Tab-separated table of C-alpha atoms and ligand atoms in Angstrom:
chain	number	residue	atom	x	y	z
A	898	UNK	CA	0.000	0.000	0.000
A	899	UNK	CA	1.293	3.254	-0.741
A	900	UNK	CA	2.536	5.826	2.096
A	901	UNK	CA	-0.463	8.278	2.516
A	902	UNK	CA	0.413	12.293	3.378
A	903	UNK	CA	-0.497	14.050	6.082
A	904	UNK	CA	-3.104	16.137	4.620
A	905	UNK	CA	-3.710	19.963	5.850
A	906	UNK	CA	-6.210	21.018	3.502
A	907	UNK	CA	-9.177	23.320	4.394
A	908	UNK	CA	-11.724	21.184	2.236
A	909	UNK	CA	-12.283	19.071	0.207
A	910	UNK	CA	-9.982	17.650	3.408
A	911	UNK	CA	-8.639	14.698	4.914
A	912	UNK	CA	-10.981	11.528	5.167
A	913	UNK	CA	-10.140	8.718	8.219
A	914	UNK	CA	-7.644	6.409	6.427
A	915	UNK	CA	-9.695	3.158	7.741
A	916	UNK	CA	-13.043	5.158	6.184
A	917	UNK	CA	-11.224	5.029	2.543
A	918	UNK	CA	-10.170	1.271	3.298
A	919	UNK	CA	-13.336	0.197	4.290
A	920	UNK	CA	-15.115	2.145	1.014
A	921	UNK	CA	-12.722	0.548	-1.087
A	922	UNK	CA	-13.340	-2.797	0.414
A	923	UNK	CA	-17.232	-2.555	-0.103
A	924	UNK	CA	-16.284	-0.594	-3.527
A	925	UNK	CA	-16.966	-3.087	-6.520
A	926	UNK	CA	-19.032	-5.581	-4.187
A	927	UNK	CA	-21.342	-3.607	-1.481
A	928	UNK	CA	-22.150	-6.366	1.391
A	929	UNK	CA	-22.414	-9.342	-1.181
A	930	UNK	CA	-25.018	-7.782	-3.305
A	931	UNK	CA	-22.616	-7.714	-6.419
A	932	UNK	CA	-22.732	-4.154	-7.074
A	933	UNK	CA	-21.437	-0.822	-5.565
A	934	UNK	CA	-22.941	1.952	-3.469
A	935	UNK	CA	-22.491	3.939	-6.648
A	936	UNK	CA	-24.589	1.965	-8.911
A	937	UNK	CA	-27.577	0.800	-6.600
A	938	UNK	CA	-30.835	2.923	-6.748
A	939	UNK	CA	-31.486	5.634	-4.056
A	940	UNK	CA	-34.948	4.093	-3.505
A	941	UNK	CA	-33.620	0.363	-3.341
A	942	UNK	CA	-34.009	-1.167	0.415
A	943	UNK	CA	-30.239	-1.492	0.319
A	944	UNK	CA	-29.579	2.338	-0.256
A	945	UNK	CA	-32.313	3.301	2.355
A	946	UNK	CA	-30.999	1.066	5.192
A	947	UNK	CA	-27.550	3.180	4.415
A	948	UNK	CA	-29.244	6.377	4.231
A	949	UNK	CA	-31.297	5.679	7.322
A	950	UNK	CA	-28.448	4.731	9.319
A	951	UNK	CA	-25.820	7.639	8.483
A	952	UNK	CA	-28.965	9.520	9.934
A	953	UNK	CA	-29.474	7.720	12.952
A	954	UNK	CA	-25.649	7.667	13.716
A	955	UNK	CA	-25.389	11.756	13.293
A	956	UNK	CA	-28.338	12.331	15.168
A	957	UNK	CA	-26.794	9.873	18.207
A	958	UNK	CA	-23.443	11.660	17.763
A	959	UNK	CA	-25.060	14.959	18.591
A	960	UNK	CA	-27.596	14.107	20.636
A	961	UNK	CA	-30.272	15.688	18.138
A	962	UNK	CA	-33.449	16.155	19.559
A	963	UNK	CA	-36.180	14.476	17.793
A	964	UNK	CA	-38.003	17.568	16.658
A	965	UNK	CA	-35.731	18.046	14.352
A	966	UNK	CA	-35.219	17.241	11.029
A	967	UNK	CA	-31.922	16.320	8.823
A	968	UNK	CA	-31.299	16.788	5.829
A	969	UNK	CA	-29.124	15.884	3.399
A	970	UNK	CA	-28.865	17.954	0.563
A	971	UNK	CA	-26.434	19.330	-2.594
A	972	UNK	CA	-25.299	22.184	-3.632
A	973	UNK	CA	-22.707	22.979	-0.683
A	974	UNK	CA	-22.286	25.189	1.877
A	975	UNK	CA	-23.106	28.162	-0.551
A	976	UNK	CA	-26.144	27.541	-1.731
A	977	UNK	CA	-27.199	27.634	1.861
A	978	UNK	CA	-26.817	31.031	2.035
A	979	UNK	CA	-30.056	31.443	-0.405
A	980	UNK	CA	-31.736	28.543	0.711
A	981	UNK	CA	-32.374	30.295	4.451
A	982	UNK	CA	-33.513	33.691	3.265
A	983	UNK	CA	-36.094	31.999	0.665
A	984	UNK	CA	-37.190	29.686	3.628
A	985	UNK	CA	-36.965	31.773	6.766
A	986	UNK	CA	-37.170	35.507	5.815
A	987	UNK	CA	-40.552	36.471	5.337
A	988	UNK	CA	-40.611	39.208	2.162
A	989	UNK	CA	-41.231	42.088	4.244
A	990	UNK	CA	-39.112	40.991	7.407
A	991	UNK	CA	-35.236	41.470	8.711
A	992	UNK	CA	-32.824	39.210	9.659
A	993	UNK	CA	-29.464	39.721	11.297
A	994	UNK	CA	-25.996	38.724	10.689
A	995	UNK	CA	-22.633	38.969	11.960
A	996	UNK	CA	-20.127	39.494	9.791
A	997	UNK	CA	-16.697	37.670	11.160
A	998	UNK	CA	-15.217	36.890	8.017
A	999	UNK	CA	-15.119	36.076	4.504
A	1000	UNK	CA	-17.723	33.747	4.041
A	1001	UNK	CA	-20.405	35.070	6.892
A	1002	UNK	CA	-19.642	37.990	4.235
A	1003	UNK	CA	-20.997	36.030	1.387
A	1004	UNK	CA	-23.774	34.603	3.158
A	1005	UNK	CA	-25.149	38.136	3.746
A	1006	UNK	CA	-24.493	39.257	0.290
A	1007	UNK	CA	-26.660	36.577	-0.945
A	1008	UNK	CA	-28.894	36.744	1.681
A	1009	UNK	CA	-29.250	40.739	0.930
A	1010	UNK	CA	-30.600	39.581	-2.774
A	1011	UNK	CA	-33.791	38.609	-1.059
A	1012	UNK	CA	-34.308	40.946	1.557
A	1013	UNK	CA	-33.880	43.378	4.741
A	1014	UNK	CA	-30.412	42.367	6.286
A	1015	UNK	CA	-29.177	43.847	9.304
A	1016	UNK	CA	-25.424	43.321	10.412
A	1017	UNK	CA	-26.092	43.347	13.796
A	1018	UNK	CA	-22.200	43.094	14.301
A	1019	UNK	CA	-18.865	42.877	12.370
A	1020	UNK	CA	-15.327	42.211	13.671
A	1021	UNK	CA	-13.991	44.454	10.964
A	1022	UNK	CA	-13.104	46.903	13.616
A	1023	UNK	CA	-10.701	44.169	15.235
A	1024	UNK	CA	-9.211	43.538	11.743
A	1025	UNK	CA	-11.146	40.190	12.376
A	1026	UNK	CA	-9.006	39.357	14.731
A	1027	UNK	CA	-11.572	39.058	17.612
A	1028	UNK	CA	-15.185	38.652	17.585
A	1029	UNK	CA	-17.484	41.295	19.303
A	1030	UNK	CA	-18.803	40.948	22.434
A	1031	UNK	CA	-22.696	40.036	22.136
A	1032	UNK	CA	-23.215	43.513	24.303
A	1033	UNK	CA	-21.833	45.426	21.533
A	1034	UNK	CA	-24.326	43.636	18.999
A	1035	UNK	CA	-27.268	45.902	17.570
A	1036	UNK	CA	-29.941	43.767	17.111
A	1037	UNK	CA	-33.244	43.999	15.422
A	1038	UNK	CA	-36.523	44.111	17.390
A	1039	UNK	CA	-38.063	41.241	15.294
A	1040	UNK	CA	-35.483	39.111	13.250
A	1041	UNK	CA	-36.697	36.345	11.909
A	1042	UNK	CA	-33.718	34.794	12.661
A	1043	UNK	CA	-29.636	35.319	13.438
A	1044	UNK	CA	-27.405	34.146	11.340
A	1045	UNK	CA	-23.565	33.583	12.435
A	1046	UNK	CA	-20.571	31.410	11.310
A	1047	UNK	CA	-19.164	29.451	14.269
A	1048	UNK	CA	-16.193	29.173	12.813
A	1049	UNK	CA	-14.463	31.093	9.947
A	1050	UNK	CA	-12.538	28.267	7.584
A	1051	UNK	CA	-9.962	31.172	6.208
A	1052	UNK	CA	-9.432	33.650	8.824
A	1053	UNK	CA	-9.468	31.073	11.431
A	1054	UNK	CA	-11.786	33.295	13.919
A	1055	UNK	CA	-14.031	30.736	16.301
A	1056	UNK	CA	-17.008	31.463	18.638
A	1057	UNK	CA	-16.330	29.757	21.469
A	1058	UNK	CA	-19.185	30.557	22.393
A	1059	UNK	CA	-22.853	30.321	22.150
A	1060	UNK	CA	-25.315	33.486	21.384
A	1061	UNK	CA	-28.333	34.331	22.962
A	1062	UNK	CA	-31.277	35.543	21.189
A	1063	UNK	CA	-33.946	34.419	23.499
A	1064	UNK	CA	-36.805	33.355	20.900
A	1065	UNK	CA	-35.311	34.632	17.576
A	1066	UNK	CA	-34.310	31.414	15.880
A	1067	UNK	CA	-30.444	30.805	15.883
A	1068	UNK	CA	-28.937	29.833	12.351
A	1069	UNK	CA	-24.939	28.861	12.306
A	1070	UNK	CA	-22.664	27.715	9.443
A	1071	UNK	CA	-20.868	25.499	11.027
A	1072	UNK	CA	-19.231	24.147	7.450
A	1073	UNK	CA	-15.927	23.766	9.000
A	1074	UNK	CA	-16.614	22.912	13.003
A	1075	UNK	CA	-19.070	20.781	13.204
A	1076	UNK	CA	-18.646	17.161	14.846
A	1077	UNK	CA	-15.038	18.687	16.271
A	1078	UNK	CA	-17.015	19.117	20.051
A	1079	UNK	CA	-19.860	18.805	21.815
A	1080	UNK	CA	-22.833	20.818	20.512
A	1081	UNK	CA	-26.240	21.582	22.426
A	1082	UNK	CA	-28.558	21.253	18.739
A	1083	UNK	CA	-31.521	22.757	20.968
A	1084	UNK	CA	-30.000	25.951	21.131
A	1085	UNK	CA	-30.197	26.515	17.506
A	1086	UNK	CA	-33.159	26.351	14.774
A	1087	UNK	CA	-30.985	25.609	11.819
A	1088	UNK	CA	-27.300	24.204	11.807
A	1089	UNK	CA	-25.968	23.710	8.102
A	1090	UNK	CA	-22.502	22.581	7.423
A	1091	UNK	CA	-20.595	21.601	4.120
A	1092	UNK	CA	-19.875	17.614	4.209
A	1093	UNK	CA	-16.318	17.963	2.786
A	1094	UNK	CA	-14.487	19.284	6.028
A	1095	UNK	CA	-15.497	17.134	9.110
A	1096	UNK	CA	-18.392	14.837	7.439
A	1097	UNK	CA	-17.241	12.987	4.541
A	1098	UNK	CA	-16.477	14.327	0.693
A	1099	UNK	CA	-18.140	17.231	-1.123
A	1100	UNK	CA	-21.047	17.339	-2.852
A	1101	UNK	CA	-23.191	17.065	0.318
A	1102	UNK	CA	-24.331	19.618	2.756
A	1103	UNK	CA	-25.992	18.578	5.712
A	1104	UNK	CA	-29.015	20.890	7.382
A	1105	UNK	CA	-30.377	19.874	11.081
A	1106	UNK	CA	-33.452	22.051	11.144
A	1107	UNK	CA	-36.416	22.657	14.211
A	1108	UNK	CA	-39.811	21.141	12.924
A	1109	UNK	CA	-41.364	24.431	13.548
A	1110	UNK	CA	-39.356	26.296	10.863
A	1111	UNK	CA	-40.902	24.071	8.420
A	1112	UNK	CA	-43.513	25.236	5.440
A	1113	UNK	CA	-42.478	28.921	6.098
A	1114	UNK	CA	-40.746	29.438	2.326
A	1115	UNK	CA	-42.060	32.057	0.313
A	1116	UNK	CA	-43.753	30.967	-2.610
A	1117	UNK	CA	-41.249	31.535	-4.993
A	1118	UNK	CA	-38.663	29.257	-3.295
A	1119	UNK	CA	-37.746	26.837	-5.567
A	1120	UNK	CA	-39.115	23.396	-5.339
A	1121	UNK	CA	-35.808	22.127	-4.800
A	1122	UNK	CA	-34.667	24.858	-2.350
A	1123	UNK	CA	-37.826	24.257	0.001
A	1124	UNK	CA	-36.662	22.458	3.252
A	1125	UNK	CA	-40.666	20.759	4.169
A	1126	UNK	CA	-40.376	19.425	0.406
A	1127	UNK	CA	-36.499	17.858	1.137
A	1128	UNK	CA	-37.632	16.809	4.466
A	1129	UNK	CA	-41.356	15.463	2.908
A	1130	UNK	CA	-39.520	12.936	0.742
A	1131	UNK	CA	-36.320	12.214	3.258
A	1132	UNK	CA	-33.963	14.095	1.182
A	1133	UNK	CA	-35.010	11.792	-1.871
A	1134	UNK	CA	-37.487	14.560	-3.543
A	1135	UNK	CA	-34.617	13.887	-6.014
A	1136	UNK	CA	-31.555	11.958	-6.552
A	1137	UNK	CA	-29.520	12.849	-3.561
A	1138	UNK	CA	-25.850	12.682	-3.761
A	1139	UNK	CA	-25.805	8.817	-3.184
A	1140	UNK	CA	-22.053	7.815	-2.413
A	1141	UNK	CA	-21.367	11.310	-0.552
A	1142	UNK	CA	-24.233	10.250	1.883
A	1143	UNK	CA	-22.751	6.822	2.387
A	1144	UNK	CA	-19.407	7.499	2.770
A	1145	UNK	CA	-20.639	10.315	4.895
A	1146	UNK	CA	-22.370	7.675	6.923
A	1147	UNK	CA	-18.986	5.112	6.986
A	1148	UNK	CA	-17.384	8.636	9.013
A	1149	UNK	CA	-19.907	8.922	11.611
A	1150	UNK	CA	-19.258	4.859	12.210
A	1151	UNK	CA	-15.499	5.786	12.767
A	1152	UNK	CA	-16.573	8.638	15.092
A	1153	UNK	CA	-18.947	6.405	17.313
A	1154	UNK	CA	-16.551	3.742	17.199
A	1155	UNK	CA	-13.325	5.998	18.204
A	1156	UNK	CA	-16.017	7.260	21.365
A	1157	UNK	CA	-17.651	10.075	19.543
A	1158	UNK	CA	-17.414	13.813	20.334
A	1159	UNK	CA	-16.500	14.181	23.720
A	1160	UNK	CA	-13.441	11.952	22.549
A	1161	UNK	CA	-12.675	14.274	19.698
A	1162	UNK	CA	-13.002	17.178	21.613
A	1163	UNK	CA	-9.842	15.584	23.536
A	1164	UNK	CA	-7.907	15.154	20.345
A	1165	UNK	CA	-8.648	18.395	19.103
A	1166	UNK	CA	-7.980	19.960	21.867
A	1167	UNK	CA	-4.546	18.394	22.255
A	1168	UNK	CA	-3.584	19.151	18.585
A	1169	UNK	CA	-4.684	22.878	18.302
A	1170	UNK	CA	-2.379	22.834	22.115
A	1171	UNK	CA	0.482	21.950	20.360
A	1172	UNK	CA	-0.011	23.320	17.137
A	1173	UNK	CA	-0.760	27.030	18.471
A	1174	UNK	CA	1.977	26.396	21.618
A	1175	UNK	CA	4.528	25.992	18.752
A	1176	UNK	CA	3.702	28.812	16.785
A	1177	UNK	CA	3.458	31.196	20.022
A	1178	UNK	CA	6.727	30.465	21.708
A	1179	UNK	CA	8.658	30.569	17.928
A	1180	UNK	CA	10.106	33.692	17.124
A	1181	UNK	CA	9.651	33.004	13.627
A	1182	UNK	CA	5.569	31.961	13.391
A	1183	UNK	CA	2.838	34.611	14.012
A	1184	UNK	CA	-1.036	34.237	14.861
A	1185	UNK	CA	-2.733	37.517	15.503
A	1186	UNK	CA	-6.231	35.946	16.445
A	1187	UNK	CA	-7.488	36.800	19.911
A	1188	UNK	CA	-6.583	33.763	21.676
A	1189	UNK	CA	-10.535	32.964	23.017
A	1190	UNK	CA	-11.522	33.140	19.237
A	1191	UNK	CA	-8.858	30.888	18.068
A	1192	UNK	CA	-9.992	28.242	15.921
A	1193	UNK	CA	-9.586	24.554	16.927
A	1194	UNK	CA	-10.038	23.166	13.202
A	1195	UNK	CA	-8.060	25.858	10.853
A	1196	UNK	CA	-4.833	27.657	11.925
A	1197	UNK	CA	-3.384	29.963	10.167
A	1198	UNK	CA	-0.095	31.375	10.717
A	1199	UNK	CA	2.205	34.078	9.201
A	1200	UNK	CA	6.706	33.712	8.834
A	1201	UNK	CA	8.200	36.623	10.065
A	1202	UNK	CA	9.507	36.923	6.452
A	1203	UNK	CA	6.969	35.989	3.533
A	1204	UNK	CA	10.308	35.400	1.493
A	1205	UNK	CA	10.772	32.086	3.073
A	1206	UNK	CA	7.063	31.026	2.072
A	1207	UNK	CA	8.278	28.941	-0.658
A	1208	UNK	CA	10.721	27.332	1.099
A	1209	UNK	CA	8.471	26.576	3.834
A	1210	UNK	CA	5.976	25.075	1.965
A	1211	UNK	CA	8.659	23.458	-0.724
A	1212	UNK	CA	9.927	21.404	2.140
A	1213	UNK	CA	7.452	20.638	4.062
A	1214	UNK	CA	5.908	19.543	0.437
A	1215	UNK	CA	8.540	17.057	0.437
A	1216	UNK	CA	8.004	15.624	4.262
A	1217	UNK	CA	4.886	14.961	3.094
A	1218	UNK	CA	3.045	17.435	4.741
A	1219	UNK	CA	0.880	18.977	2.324
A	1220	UNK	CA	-1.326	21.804	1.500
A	1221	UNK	CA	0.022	24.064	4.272
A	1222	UNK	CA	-0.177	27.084	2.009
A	1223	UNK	CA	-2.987	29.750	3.554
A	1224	UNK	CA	-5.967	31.170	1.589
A	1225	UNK	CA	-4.936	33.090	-1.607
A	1226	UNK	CA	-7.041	36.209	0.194
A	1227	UNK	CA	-4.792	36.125	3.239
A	1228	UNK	CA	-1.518	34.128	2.318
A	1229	UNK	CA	1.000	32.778	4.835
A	1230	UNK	CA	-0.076	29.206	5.394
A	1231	UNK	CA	-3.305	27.444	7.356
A	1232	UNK	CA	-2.802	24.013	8.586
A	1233	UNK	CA	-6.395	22.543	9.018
A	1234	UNK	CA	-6.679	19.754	11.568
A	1235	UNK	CA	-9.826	18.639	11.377
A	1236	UNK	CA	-11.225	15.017	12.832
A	1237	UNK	CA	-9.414	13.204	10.446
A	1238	UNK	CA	-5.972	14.481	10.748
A	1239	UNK	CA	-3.889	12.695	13.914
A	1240	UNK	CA	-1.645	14.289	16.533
A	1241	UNK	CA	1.236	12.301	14.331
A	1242	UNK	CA	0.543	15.104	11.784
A	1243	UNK	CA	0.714	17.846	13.592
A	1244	UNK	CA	3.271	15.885	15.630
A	1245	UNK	CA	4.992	15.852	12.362
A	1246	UNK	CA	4.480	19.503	11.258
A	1247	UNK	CA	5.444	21.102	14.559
A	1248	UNK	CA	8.432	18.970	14.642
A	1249	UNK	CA	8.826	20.697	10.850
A	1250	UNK	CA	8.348	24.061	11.776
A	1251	UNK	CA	11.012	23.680	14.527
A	1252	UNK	CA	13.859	22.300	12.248
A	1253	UNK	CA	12.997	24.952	9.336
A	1254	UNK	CA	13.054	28.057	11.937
A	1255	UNK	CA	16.264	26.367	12.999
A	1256	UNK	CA	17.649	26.452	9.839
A	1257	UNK	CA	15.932	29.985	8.483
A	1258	UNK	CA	15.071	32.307	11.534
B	160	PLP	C1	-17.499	28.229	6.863
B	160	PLP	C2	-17.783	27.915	5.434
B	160	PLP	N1	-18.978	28.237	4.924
B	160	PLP	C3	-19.288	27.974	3.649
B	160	PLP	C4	-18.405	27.357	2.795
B	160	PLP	C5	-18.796	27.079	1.377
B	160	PLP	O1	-18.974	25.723	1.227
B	160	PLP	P1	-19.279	25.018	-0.166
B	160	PLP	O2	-18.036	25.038	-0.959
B	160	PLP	O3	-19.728	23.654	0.257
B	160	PLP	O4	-20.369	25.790	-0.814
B	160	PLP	C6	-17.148	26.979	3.281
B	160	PLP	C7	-16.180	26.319	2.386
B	160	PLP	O5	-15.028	26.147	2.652
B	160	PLP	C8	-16.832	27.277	4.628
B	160	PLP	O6	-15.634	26.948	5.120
């Protein structure tokens, strides 16, 4: 078998190596049925016993209440950021949004196509460094609802906290967190996250939505874009994206089996220790992000001198650590740790980072 890479990439990101074994195990042959995931109809028993169970494994994983729905849907992350508007934001109503990076940004450009957006707060004024204090938030009298990204893939800015709008339903993006920690669902009326960061490979995005924010789309949402249509016919008012789903379904397995969550939270915790220990106590690496809104799943980080970027990455390129270069808005490099990426890689990259500032600072 070949050597695999430590992988750093923001997304489409690293899988669990025994997920990929397993898939390619069941690839050509799916449980002695002679055929593969890929080729079996998404109405077949088979498919809905997988679909069923990827379900019933996310929902035990997060402990998701039962009036809620989930959904698994297409069209990423970004297509999100119309779907709410069209389904929660009544034509003549406001919603609010905090702005903490570049893609709560986009979300409330696209949400302004459709109507009265209020940027209750922005942490533009702390070069998005830091996020702003909920008492410095302006918010609306009636939103119908609050939109916020709990963690911000490129800048690496990360609530690490919870906000509290008493009765205004909460909506979070939590694309590139979600599954990294605990999570209390009932705090929240709608939790969306792109698959290909801590759920499985692109071409999914999952939605856990409250019952009660069902059937309130305006009636130009499109048929496709309606959540009480995708969560009338189980996600299957069309073809869903059958192999993302299942292989989606083969992570959440891994995660139960490795002791869930609260287990993850450990790892994570231990890697984004060491990881952001390094960087602080080299005189060489820089983070500028307040160090309460530090993200656990996406650290960027800044060389004194951007002339040894190439180097940097050139070498650790050929360790095998790959992918380490940051966002083309931001440069420097982001190393993204998420579920599926070890303490031996960011055992490995520290160990890097030590030898190269050795060598270079
Ligand atoms: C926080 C966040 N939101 C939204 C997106 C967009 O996701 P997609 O590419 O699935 O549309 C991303 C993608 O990286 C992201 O990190």
């Amino acid at each position: 078998m070949s050597k695999r890479a430590f992988n750093f990439c923001a997304g489409p990101a690293a899988l669990p190596e025994a997920v990929l074994q397993r898939a390619q195990a069941e690839l050509l042959d799916w449980q002695g049925k002679g055929l593969s995931v890929m080729e079996m109809s998404h109405r077949s028993d088979e498919y809905m016993a997988i679909a069923s169970k990827a379900e019933q494994d996310l929902r035990d994983l997060l402990a998701i209440p039962s009036d809620y729905k989930v959904l698994f849907l297409q069209g990423g992350a970004s297509q999100q950021f119309a779907e709410i508007p069209l389904n929660l934001l009544p034509e003549d109503g406001v919603a609010d949004y905090i702005d903490t990076g570049i893609w709560s940004k986009k979300s409330i450009d696209e949400a302004r196509r459709y109507g009265n957006i209020n940027v209750a707060a922005s942490a533009k004024p702390y070069d998005y460094f830091a996020i702003p204090g909920q008492n410095e938030w302006q918010l609306s009298k009636d939103a119908a609802y609050l939109h916020y990204a709990s963690n911000e893939t490129i800048g690496g800015l990360e609530f690490d906290w919870v906000p509290e709008v008493g009765d205004v339903p909460l909506v979070a993006d939590m694309s590139s967190d979600i599954l990294s920690r605990p999570l209390d669902v009932s705090k929240f009326g709608l939790i969306y996250a792109g698959a290909q960061k801590n759920i499985g490979p692109s071409g999914l995005v999952v939605v856990i939505v409250r019952e009660d924010l069902l059937g309130r789309a305006r009636s130009a949402c499109p048929t496709m874009l309606n959540y009480k249509i995708a969560a009338d016919n189980g996600s299957m008012y069309n073809t869903p994206a059958t192999f993302s789903w299942y292989l989606s379904g083969l992570v959440f397995e891994w995660l139960k089996e490795l002791g869930g969550v609260e287990v993850m939270e450990q790892r994570n915790r231990a890697k984004k220790e060491l990881l952001y220990g390094a960087i602080d106590s080299s005189e060489l690496y820089s983070n500028p992000i307040a160090k309460n809104a530090r993200s656990w799943m996406n650290v960027p980080f800044r060389l004194a001198d951007e002339r040894l970027d190439q180097p940097f990455l050139a070498g650790a390129d050929a360790r095998g650590l790959l992918n380490l270069k940051g966002h083309r808005s931001v440069g420097g490099m982001r190393a993204s740790i998420y579920n599926a990426v070890g303490l031996d890689a960011v055992q490995a990259l520290v160990a890097y980072m030590a030898e190269f500032e050795k060598e270079h600072g």
